[in-house]
XYZ file of C-alpha atoms in Angstrom:
513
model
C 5.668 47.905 54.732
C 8.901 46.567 55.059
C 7.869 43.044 56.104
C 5.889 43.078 52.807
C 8.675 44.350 50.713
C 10.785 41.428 51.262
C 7.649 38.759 50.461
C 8.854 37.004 47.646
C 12.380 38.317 47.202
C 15.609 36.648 46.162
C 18.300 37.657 48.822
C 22.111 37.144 48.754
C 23.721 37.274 51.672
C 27.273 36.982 51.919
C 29.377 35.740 55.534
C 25.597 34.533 56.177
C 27.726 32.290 58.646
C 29.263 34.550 60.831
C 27.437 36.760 63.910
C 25.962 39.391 62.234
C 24.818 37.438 58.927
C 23.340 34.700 61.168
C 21.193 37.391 63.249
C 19.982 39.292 59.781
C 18.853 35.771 57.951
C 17.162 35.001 61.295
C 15.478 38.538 61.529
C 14.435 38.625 57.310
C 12.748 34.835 58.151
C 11.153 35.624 60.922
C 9.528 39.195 59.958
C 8.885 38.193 56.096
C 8.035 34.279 56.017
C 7.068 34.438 52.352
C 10.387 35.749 50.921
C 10.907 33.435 48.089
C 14.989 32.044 48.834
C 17.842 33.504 50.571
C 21.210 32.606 49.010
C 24.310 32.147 51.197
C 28.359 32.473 49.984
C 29.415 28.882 52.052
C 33.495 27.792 51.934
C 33.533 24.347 51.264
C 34.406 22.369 54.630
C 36.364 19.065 54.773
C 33.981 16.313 56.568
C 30.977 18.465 55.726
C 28.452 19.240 52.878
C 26.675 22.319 51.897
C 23.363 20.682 53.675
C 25.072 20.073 56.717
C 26.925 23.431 57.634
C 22.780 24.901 56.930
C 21.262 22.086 59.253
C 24.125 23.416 61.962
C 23.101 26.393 61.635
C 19.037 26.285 62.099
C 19.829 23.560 65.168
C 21.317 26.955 67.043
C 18.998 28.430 69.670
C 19.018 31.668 68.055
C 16.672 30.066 64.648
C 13.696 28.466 67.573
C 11.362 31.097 66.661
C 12.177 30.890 63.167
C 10.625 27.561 62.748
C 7.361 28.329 64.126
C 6.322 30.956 62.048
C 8.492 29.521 58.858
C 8.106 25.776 59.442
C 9.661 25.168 55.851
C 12.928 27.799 56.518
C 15.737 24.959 55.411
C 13.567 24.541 51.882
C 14.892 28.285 51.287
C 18.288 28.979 52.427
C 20.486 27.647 48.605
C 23.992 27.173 50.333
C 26.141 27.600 47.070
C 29.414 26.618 47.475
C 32.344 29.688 47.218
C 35.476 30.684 48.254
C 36.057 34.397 48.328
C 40.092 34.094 48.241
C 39.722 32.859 44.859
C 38.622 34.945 41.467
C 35.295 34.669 40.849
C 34.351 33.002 43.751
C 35.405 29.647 42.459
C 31.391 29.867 42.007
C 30.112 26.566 39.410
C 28.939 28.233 36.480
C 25.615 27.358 37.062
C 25.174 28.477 40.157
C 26.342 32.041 38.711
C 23.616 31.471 35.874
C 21.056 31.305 39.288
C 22.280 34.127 41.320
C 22.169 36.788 38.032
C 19.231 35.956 37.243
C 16.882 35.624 40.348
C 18.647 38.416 43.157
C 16.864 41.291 44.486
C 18.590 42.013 47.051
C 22.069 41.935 48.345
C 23.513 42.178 51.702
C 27.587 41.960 51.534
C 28.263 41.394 55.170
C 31.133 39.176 54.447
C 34.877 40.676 55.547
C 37.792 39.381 57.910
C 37.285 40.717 60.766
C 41.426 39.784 61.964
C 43.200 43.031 63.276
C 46.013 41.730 62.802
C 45.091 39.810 59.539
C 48.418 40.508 57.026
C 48.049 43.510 54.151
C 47.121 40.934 51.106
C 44.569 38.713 52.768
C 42.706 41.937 54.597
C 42.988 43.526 50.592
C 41.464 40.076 49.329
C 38.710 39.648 51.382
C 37.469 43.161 52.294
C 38.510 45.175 48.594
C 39.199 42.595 46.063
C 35.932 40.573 46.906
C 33.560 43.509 47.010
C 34.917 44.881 43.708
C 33.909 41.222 42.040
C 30.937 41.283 43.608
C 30.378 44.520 42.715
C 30.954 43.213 38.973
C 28.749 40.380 39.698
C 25.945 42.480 40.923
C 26.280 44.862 38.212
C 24.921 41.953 35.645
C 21.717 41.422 37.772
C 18.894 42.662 35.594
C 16.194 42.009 39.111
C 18.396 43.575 41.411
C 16.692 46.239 43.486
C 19.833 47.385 46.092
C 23.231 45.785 47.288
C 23.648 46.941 50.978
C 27.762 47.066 52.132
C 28.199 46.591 55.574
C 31.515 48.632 56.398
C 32.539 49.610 60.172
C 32.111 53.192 61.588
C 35.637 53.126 62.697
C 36.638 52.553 58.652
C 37.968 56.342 59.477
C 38.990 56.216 63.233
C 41.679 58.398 62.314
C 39.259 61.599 62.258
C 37.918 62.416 65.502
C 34.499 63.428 63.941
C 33.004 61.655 61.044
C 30.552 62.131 59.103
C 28.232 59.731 57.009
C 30.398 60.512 53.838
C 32.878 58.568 52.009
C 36.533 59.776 52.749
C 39.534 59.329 50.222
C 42.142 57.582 50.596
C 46.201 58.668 49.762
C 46.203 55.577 47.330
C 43.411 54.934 44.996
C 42.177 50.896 45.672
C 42.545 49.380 42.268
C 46.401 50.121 42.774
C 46.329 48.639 45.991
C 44.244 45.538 44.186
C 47.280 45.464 41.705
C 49.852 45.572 43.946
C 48.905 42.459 45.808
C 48.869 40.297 42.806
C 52.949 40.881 42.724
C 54.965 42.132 45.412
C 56.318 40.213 47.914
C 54.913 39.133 51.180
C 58.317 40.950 53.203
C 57.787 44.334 50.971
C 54.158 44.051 51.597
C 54.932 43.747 55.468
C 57.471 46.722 55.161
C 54.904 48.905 52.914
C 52.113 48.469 55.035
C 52.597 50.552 58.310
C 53.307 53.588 55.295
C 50.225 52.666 53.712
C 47.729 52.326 56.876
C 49.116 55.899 58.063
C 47.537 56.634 61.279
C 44.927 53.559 60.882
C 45.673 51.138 63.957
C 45.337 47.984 61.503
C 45.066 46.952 57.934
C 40.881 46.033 59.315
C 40.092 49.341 59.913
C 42.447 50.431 56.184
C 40.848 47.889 53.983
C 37.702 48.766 55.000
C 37.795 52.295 54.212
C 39.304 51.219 50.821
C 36.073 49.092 50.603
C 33.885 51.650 50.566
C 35.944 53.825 48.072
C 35.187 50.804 45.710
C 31.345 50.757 46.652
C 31.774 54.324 45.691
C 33.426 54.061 42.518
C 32.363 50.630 41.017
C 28.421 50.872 41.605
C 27.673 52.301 38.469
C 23.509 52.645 38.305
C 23.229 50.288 41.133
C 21.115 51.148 44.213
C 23.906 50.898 46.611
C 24.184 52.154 50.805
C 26.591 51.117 53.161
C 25.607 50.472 56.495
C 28.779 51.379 59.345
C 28.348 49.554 62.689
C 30.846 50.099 65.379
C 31.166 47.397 68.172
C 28.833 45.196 67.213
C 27.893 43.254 70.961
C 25.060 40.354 71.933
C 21.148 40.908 70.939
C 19.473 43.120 72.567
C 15.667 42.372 72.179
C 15.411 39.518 69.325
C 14.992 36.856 69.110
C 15.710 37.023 72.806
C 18.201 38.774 75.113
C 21.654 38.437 75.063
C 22.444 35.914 72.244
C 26.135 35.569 71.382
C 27.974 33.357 69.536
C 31.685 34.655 68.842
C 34.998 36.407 71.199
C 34.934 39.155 69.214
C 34.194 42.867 70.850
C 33.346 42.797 74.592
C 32.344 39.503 74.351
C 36.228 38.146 74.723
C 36.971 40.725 77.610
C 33.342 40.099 79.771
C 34.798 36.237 79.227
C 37.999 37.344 80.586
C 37.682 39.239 83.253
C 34.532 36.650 84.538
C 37.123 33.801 84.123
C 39.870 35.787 86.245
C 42.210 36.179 83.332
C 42.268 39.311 82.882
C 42.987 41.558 85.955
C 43.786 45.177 84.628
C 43.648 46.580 81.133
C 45.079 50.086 79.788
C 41.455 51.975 79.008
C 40.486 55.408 79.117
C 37.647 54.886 82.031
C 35.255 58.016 80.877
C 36.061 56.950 77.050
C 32.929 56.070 75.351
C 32.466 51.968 75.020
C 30.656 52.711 71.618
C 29.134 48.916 71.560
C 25.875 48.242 69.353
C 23.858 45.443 69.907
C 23.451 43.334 67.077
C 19.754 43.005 66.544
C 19.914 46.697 66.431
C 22.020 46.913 63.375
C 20.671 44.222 61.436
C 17.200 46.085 61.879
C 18.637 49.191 60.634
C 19.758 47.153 57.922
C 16.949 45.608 56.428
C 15.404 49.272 56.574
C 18.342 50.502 54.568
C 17.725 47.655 51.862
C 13.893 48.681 51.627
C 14.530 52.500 51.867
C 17.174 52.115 48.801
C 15.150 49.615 46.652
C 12.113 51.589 46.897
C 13.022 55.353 47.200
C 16.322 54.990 44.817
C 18.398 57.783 46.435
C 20.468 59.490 43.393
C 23.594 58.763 45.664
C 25.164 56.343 48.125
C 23.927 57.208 51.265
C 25.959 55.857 54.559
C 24.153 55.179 58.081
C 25.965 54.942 61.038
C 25.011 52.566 63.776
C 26.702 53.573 66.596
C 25.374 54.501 70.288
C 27.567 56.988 71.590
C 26.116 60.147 70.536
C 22.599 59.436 71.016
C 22.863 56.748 74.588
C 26.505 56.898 75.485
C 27.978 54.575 78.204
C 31.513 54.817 79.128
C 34.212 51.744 79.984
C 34.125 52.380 83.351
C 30.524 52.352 84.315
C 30.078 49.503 81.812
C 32.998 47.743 83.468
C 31.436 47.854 86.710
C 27.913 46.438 85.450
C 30.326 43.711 84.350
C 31.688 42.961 87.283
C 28.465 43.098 88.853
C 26.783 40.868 87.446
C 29.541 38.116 87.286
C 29.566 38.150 91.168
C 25.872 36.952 91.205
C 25.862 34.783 88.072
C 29.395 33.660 88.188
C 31.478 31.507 85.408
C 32.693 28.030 86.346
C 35.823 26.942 87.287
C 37.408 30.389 87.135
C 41.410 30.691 87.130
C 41.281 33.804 89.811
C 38.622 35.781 91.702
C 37.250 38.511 88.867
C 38.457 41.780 89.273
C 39.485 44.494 86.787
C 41.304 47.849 87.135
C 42.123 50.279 84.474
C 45.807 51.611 83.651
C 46.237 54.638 82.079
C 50.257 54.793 81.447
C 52.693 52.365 79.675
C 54.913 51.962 82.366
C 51.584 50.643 84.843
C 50.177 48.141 82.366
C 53.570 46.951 81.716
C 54.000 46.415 85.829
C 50.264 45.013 85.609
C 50.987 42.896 83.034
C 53.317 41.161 84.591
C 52.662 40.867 88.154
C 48.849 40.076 87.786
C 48.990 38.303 84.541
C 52.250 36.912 83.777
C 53.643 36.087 87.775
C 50.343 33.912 88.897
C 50.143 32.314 85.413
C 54.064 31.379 85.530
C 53.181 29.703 89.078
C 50.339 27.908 87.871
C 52.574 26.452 84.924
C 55.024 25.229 87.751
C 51.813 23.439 89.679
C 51.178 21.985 85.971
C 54.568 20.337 85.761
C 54.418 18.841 89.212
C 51.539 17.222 88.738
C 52.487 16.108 85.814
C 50.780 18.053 83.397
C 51.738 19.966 79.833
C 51.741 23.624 81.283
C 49.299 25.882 79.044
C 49.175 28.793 80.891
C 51.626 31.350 79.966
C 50.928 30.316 76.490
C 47.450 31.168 77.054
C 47.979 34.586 79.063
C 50.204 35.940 76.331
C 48.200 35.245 73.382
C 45.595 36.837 75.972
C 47.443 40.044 76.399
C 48.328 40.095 72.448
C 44.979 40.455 71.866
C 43.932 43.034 74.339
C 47.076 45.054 73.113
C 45.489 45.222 69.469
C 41.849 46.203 71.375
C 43.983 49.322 73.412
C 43.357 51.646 70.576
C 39.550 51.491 70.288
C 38.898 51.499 74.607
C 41.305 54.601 74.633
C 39.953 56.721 72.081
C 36.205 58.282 71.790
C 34.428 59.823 68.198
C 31.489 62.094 67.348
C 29.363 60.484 64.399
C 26.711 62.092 62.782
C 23.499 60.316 62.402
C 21.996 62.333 59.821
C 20.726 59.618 57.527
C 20.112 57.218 60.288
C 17.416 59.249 62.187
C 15.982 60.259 58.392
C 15.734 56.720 57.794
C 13.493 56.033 61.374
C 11.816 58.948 60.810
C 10.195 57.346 57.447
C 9.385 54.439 58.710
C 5.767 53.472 59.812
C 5.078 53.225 63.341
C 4.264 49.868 63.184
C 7.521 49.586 61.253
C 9.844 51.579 63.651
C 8.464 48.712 66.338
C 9.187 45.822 64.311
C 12.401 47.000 62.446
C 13.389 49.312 65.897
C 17.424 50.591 65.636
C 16.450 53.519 67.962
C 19.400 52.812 70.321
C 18.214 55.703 72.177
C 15.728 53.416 73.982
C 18.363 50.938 75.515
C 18.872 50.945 79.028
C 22.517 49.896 79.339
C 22.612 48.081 82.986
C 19.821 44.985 81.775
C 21.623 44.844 78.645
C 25.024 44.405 80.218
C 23.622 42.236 82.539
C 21.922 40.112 80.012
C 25.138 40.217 77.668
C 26.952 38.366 80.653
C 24.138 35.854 80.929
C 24.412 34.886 77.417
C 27.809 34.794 76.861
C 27.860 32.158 79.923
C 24.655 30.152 78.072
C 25.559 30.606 74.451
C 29.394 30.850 74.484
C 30.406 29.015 77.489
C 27.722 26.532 77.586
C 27.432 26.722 81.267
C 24.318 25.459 82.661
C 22.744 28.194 85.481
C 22.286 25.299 87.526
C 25.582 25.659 88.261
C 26.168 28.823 89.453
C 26.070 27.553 93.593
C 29.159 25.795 92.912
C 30.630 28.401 90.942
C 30.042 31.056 93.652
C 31.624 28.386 95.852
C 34.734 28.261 93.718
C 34.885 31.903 94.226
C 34.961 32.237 97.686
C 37.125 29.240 98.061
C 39.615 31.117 95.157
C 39.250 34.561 97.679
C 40.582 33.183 100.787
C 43.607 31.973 99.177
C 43.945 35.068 97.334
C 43.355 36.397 101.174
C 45.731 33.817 102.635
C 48.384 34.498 99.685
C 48.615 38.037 100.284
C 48.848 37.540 104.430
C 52.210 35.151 103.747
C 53.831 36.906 101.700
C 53.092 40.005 103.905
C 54.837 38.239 106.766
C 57.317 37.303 104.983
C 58.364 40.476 103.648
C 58.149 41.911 107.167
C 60.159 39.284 108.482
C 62.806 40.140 106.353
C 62.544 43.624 107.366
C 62.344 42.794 110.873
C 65.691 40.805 110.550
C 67.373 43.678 109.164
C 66.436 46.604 111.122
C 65.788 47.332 115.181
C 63.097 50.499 114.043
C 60.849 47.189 112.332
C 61.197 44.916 115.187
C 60.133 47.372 117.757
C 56.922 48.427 115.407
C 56.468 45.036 114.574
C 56.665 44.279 118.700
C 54.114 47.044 119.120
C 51.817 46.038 116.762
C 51.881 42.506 118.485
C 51.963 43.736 122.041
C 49.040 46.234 121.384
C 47.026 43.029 119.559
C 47.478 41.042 122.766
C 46.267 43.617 125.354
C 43.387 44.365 123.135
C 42.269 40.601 123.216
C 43.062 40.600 126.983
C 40.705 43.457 127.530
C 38.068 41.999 125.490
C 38.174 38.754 127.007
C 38.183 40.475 130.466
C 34.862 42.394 129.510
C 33.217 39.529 128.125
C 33.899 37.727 131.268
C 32.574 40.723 134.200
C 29.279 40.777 131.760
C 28.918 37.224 132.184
């Protein structure tokens, strides 16, 4: 049923460009060949027309399937250009003329994504722009639903939440205001007041987001969808496609390129990671659901894993780890190994001997060879990064799944295989270890033909790690030795006791002989 639903249909898709909008126009193409034209929100790109940035995007792996059962798919993706910094879109008039009168159905996946984006471009892209489009929507006379996509941790301030909309302290459209005016150094100062107890202004402006959906919909047919870590495929079009650092995807490429060593985690804390294909397919059942059933209000679905299949950091960190020691990245900085801290003062001591020390050395090796050094650059951006991630591996939520489980309850059985988001059915370990896999094919680029010589790296990057740790060992002790006569005769013991043990060995060996 839903297959059919979409035959025909016009569908706007905004950020059709990034992860998740590339994996839902994939999935609507491949499942419903006869929709009539997807529409795609694309920023004009120096060097590069409208045509192009489409033909890069079919050429990817993930669209292979795509073009056998839809031989004709670039005849109906309409690129039209837009910027969604600007008012309206900086859409041509024309193309505006198109999109109100042909849309069905709308899928708003674009937002930044940037935890650390500032107050007023976070406001712009993830309030401001879904109000207009709201507006835009509203003047649609064929439109049949406009599907949000929000982010279950929009209220990761609560420790429970539920699939309703919660209120915010200040009502958006003063927020909206505000950024038109004030300054960028009051809006910096403002803004830890206004987040509250939010870790970032991502997680803020996309609870105000959804206030907007809430108020601005008028008689629309509107549902927000609220993924949480959104990770690699799962299933479709094939295992373990990824094409972006964010979520685990950045820390799996860490830790397997020796980078990172330790991290400050909550080990039994649920890793509440989603795979991708999962919530795109609960999302195209959300757009049929609401354009044929018309619920009288805005219902929100969760798609999240850790109250129905939960997996925590520690036993997914270990898959992790697993896996990279039999399908190991190339030319790794150190031998991948990861411990968790669980105090300040540890990562701090972590931070800088495992991260900060061996990349300082390495930046000395640089020089005298007569290269730029990079690496401290590198590690702290590194460690800047996993700082802003601290919050969400150190924290666990309860979220109902009410509507979500109504949802796969209505669908068809042929319809619940097809369109499956029953995350109950995913067996963690193979999906780990194919996430690994693909971020080494599909984000790396590293050809499996290489792993013997990575695995040879490896060993070769142990026994210095081994001989490393055996100097500096002796070297300690020789100070010690130097410095007091208790050392010397343990260290004298230790020696003496080494030699007779060889001595009696060697004498053994020789009476069997």
């Amino acid at each position: 049923m839903i297959a059919a639903f979409y035959s025909n249909k016009s569908i706007l898709i905004t950020g059709a460009t990034g992860f998740l909008g590339k994996v839902l126009m994939e999935k609507l193409f491949r499942t419903s060949p006869h929709l009539k034209v997807i529409y795609i929100l694309v920023r004009p790109k120096s060097g590069q027309t409208l045509q192009e940035r489409v033909f890069q995007i079919l050429n990817s792996k993930l669209f292979e399937k795509v073009k056998e059962v839809c031989p004709n798919v670039h005849e109906k993706i309409r690129p039209i250009s837009a910027d969604l910094n600007q008012r309206d879109f900086a859409i041509s008039k024309e193309d505006v003329q198109e999109l109100l009168s042909c849309t069905n159905i709308i899928f708003h996946c674009a937002a930044t994504v940037r935890f650390d984006a500032h107050l007023r471009e976070a406001v712009q892209l993830n309030v401001t722009a879904t109000q207009q489009l709201l507006l835009m929507a509203s003047q649609m006379p064929k439109l049949e639903a406009f599907i949000h996509i929000s982010t279950a941790f929009s209220n990761c301030n609560l420790s429970h939440i539920d699939e309703v909309i919660y209120p915010c302290p200040v009502e958006p459209r003063k927020i909206i205001d505000s950024m038109e005016w004030l300054d960028d150094s009051i809006i910096e100062e403002i803004t830890p007041k206004l987040i509250g107890d939010r870790p970032n202004t991502y997680t803020y402006t996309k609870a105000l987001g959804e206030i907007v959906v809430q108020q601005e919909s008028g008689n629309l047919n509107v549902a927000i969808v609220r993924p949480s870590i959104v990770g690699a495929t799962w299933q479709e079009p094939f295992p373990g496609w990824v094409d972006n650092l964010n979520g685990p995807s950045g820390l799996i490429i860490a830790t397997g390129k020796g980078f990172l060593r330790s991290i400050k985690a909550t080990p039994m804390a649920v890793a509440d990671v989603i795979p991708v294909d999962t919530v795109v397919n609960l999302t195209i059942a959300v757009g049929w659901y609401t354009a044929v059933h018309r619920p009288k209000s805005t219902l929100i679905y969760h798609s999240t894993s850790g109250n129905l299949n939960p997996c925590n950091w520690y036993k997914m960190g270990l898959q992790v780890l697993a896996t990279i020691e039999k399908i190991p990245f190339e030319s790794a900085f150190r031998r991948p190994n990861a411990d968790f801290t669980t105090s300040n003062f540890t990562t701090h001591y972590w931070n800088t001997v495992s991260h900060r020390v061996p990349a300082i050395i390495y930046d000395f090796y640089l020089r005298l060879t007569g290269r730029k050094p990079r690496m401290l650059k590198l590690m702290n951006r590194l460690l800047k990064t996993i700082s802003m991630l601290e919050y969400f591996i150190n924290h666990s939520w309860e979220w109902s799944t009410n509507n979500t489980e109504m949802l796969l309850s209505e669908l068809s059985p042929e319809d619940q295989r097809v369109f499956n988001f029953d995350v109950r059915q995913l067996n963690w370990l193979e999906y780990i270890e194919n996430y690994v896999l693909g971020v080494k094919k599909y984000l790396l680029k590293e050809d499996l033909a290489g792993i013997p010589k990575a695995k040879q790296h490896l060993r070769r990057l142990r026994n210095i790690h081994y001989l490393f740790n055996t100097a500096l060992f002796l070297i300690i002790w020789r100070l010690l030795i130097a410095r007091s006569q208790m050392a010397r005769n343990v260290w004298f013991f230790i020696v003496s006791f080494c030699y007779k043990f060889i001595s009696y060995f060697r004498a053994s060996s020789t009476l069997k002989v």
